[in-house]
Coordinates of C-alpha atoms and ligand atoms in Angstrom, one line a residue:
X16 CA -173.4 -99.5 -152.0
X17 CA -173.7 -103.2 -150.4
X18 CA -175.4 -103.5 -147.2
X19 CA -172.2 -105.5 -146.2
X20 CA -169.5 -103.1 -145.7
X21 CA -166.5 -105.3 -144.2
X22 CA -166.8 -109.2 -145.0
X23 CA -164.5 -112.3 -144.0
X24 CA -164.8 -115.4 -146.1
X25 CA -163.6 -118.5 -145.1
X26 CA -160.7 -117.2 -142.9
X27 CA -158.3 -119.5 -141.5
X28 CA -154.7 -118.3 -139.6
X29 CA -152.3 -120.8 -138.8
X30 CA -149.2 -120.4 -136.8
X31 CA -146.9 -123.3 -137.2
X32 CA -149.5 -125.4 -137.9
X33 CA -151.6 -124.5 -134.7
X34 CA -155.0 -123.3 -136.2
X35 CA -155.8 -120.0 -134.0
X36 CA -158.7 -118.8 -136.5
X37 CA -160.4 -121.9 -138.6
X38 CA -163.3 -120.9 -141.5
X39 CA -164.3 -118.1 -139.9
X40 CA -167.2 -116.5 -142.1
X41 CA -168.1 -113.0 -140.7
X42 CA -170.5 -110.3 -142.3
X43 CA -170.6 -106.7 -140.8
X44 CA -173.7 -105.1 -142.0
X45 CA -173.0 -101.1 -142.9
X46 CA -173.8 -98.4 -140.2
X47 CA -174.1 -101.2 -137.0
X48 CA -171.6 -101.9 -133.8
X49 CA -170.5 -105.8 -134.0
X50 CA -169.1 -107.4 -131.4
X51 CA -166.9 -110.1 -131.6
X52 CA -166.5 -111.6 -128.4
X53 CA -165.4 -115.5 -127.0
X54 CA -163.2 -116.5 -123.9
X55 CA -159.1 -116.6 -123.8
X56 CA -157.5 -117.8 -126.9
X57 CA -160.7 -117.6 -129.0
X58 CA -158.7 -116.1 -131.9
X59 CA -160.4 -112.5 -131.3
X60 CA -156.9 -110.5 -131.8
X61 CA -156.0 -112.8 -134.4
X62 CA -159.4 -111.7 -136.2
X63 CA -158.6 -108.2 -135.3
X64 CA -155.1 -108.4 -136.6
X65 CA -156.7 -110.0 -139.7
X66 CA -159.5 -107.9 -140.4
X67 CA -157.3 -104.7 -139.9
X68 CA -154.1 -106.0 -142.4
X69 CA -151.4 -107.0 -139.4
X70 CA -151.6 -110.6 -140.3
X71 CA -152.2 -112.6 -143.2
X72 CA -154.4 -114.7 -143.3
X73 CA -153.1 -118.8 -144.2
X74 CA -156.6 -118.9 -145.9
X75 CA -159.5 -116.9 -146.8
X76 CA -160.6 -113.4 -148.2
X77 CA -161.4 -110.2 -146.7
X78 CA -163.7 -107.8 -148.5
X79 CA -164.4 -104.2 -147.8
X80 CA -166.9 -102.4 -149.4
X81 CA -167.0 -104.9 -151.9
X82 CA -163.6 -104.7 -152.7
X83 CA -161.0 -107.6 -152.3
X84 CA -158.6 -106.5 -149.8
X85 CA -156.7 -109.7 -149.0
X86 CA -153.4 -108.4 -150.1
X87 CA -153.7 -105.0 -149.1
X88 CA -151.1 -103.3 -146.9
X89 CA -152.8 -101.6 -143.2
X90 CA -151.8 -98.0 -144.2
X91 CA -154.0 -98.9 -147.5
X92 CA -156.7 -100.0 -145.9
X93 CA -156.9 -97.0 -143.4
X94 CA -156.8 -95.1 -146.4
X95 CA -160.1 -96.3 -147.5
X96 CA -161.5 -95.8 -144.3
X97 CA -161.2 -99.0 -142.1
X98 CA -158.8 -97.7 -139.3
X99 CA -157.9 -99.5 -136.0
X100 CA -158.1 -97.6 -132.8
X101 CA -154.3 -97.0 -131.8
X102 CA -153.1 -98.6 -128.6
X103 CA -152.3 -96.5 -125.4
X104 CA -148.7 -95.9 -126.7
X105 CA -149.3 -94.3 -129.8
X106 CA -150.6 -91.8 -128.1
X107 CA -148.2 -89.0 -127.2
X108 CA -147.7 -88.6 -123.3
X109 CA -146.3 -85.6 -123.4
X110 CA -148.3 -83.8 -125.4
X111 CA -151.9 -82.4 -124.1
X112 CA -155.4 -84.3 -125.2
X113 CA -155.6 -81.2 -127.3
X114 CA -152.3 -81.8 -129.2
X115 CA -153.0 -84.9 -129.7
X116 CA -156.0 -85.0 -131.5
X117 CA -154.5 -81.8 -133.3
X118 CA -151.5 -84.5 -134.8
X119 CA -154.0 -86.9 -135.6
X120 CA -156.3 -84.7 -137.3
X121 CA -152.9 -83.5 -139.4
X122 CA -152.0 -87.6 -140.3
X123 CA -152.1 -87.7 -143.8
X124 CA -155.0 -90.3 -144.1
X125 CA -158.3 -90.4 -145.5
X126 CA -161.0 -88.5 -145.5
X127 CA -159.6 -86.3 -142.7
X128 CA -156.7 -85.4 -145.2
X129 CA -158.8 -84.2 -147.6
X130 CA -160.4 -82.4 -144.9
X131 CA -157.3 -80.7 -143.9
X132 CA -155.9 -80.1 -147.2
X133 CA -159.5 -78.6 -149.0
X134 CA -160.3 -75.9 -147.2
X135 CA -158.6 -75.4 -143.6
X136 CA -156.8 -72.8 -141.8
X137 CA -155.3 -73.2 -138.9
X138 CA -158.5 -72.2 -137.1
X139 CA -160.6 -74.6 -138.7
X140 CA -158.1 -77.7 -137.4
X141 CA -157.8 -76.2 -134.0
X142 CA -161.6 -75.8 -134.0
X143 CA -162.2 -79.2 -135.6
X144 CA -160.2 -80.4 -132.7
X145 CA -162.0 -79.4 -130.4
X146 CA -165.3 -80.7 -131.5
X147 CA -163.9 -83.9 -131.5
X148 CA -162.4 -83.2 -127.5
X149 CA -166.0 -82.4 -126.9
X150 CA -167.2 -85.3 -128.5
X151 CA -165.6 -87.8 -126.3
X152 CA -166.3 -85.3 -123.6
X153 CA -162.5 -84.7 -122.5
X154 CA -163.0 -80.7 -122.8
X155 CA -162.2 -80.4 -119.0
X156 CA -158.9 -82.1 -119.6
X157 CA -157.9 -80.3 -123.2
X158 CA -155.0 -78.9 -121.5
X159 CA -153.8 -81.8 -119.4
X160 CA -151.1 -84.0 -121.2
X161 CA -152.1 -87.6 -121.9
X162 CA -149.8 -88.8 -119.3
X163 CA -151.9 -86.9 -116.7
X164 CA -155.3 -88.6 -117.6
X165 CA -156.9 -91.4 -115.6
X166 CA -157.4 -95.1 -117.5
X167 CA -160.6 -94.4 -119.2
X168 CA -160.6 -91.1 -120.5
X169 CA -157.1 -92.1 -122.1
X170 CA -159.0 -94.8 -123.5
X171 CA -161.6 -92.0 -124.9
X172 CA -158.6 -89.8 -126.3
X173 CA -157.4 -93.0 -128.5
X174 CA -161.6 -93.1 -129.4
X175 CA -161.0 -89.3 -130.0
X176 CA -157.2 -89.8 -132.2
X177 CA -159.0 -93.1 -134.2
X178 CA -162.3 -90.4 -135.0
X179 CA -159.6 -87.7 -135.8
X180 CA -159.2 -90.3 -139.2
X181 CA -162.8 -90.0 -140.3
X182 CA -163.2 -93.9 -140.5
X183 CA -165.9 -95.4 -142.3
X184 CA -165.5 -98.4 -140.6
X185 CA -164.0 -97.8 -136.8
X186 CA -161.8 -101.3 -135.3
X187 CA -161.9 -101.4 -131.7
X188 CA -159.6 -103.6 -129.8
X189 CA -161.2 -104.0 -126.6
X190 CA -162.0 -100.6 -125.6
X191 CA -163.5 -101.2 -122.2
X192 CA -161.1 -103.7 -120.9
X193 CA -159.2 -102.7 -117.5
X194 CA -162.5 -100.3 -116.6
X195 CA -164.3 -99.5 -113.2
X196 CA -167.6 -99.6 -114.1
X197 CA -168.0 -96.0 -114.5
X198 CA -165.9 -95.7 -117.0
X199 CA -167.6 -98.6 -118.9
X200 CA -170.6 -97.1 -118.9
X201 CA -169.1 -93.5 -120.3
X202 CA -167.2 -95.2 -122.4
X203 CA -169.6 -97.4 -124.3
X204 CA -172.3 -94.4 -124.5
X205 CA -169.3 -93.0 -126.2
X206 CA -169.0 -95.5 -128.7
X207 CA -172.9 -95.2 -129.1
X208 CA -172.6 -92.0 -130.0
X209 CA -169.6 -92.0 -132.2
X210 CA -170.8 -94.7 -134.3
X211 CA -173.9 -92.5 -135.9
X212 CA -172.9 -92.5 -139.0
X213 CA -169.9 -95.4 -139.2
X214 CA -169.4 -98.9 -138.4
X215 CA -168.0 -100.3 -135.2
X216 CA -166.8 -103.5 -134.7
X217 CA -164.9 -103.9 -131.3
X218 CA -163.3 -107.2 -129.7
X219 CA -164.5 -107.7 -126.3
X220 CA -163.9 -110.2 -123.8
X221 CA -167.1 -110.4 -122.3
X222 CA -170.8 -110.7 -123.3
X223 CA -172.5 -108.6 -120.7
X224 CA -170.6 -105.4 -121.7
X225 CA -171.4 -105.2 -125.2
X226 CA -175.2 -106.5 -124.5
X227 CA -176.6 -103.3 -124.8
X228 CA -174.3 -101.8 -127.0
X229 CA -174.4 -104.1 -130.0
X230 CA -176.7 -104.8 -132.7
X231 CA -175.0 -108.0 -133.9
X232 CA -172.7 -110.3 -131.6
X233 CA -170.3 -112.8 -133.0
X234 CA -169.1 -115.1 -130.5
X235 CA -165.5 -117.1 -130.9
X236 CA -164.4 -119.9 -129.7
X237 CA -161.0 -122.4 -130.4
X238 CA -160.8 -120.0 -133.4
X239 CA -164.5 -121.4 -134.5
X240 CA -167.4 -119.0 -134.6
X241 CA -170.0 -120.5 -132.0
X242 CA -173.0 -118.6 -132.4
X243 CA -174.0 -115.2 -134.1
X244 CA -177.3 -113.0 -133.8
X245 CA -178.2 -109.8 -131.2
X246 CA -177.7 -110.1 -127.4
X247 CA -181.1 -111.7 -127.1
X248 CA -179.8 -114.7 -129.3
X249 CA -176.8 -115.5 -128.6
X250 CA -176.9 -115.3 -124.6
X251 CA -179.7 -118.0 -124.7
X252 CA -177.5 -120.5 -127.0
X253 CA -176.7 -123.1 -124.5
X254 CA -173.1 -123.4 -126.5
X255 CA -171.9 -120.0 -125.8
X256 CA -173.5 -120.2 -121.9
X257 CA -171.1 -123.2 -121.8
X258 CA -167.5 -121.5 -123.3
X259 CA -168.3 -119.1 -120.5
X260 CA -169.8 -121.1 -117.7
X261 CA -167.3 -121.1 -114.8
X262 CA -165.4 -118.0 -116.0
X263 CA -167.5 -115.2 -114.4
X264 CA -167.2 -113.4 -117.5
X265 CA -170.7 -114.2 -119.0
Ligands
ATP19 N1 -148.1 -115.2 -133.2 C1 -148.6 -116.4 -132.7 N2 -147.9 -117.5 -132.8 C2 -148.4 -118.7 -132.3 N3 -149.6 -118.8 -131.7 C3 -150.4 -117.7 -131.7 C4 -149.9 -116.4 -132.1 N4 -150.9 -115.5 -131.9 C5 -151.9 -116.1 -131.3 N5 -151.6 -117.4 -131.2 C6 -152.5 -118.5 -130.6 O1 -153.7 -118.4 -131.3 C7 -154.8 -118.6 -130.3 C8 -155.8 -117.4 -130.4 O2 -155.1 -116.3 -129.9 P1 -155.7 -114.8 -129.9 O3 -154.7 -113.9 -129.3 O4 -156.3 -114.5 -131.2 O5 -157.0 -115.1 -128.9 P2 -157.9 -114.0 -128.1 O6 -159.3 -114.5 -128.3 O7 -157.6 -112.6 -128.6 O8 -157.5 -114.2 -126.6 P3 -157.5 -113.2 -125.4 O9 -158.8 -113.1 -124.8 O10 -156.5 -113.8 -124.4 O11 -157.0 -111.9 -125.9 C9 -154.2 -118.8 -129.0 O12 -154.1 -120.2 -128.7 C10 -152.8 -118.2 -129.1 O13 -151.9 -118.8 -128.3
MG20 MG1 -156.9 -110.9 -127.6

């Protein structure tokens, strides 16, 4: 076991020769929430997308556990455990919070399959789905469809549908963006919570949400990282005060 569980070296992603990511060297350390943050056109999504197997990268490696996964398909890589939250739409509107999360946990990925497979009845996947309802605190709205739920407890089912998987390593893609800031605050304890015993590393757009969230914060900018370290690090770099000075989102 490395201490280093998901590791980017030397990543570079051109599109038609406009560099969006350039040299990007990123470490997650095993068992912590990172947060890679920067303004608009940073390259975070194109990080995301990188890390997670939806692009390829022009240059670089990416390493999970150890392992080179550079030319590794997504569905590969969630098999291993490092699984991207799904967006809004893969979630089925129709279909109550509890039967979603009961489809997740039946996705033949993972850990969770082996789960399913080894030694479950019915029961124990219906039970097991509920735990995980519970978990993201969504029991009063088991029996509502996905349609019927407001913004941020839609956002926790997709927390609830990516947890279904087991991950070892959880990919966030801007969980809190488009919250009140209640559901901020309920949704990062969330993400506290869940990430006991996995990694986290979300995408955000701004610094002050993931300050007390986050053990490490990577901070992007023209593709370039700027400044890494804890909140109490990187908020004091006069760099990263600059990429956000003007834009209210510091
Ligand atoms: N498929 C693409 N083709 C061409 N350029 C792209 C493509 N995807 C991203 N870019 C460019 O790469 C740069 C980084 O984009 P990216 O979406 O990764 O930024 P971001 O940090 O996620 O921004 P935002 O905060 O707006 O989500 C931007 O200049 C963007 O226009
Ligand atoms: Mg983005």
């Amino acid at each position: 076991m490395t201490d280093i569980i998901l590791e980017a070296r030397n990543l570079t992603k051109e599109f038609k020769g406009f560099v969006a990511v350039r040299d990007v060297n990123l470490q997650v350390r095993r068992g912590t929430i990172h947060a890679l943050i920067g303004p608009n056109g940073a390259g975070k999504s194109t990080v995301f997308n990188l890390l997670t197997k939806f692009l390829a990268p022009t240059h670089g490696q990416i390493l999970y556990d150890g392992r080179d996964i550079t030319a590794m398909k997504p569905a590969d890589v969630a098999l291993m455990g490092l699984v991207r939250s799904f967006q809004i739409s893969a979630v089925f509107p129709h279909l109550s919070v509890l039967e979603n999360v009961r489809v997740a946990l039946q996705r033949p990925l993972g850990t969770s399959f082996h789960f399913w497979k080894s030694g479950s009845t019915l029961h124990d996947l219906h039970g097991r789905a509920l735990d995980l309802i519970e978990a993201v605190n969504l029991t009063p709205w088991a029996h509502h469809t996905a349609a019927e739920l407001p913004y941020g407890r839609k956002r926790a089912l997709e927390i609830a549908t990516t947890l279904a998987l087991d991950p070892e390593v959880m990919l966030l893609d801007e969980p809190l963006a488009g919250m009140g800031h209640e559901d901020i605050e309920r949704t990062a304890a969330l993400i506290k919570r869940v990430s006991a015993d996995r990694t986290v590393l979300m995408v955000e757009h701004n610094l002050s949400v993931v300050a007390h969230l986050s053990d490490t914060i990577t901070v992007l900018r023209r593709g370039e990282i700027l400044a890494e370290g804890p909140y109490e690090v990187v908020s004091k770099n006069a760099q990263v005060m600059e990429a956000y000075m003007g834009t209210g989102h510091a």
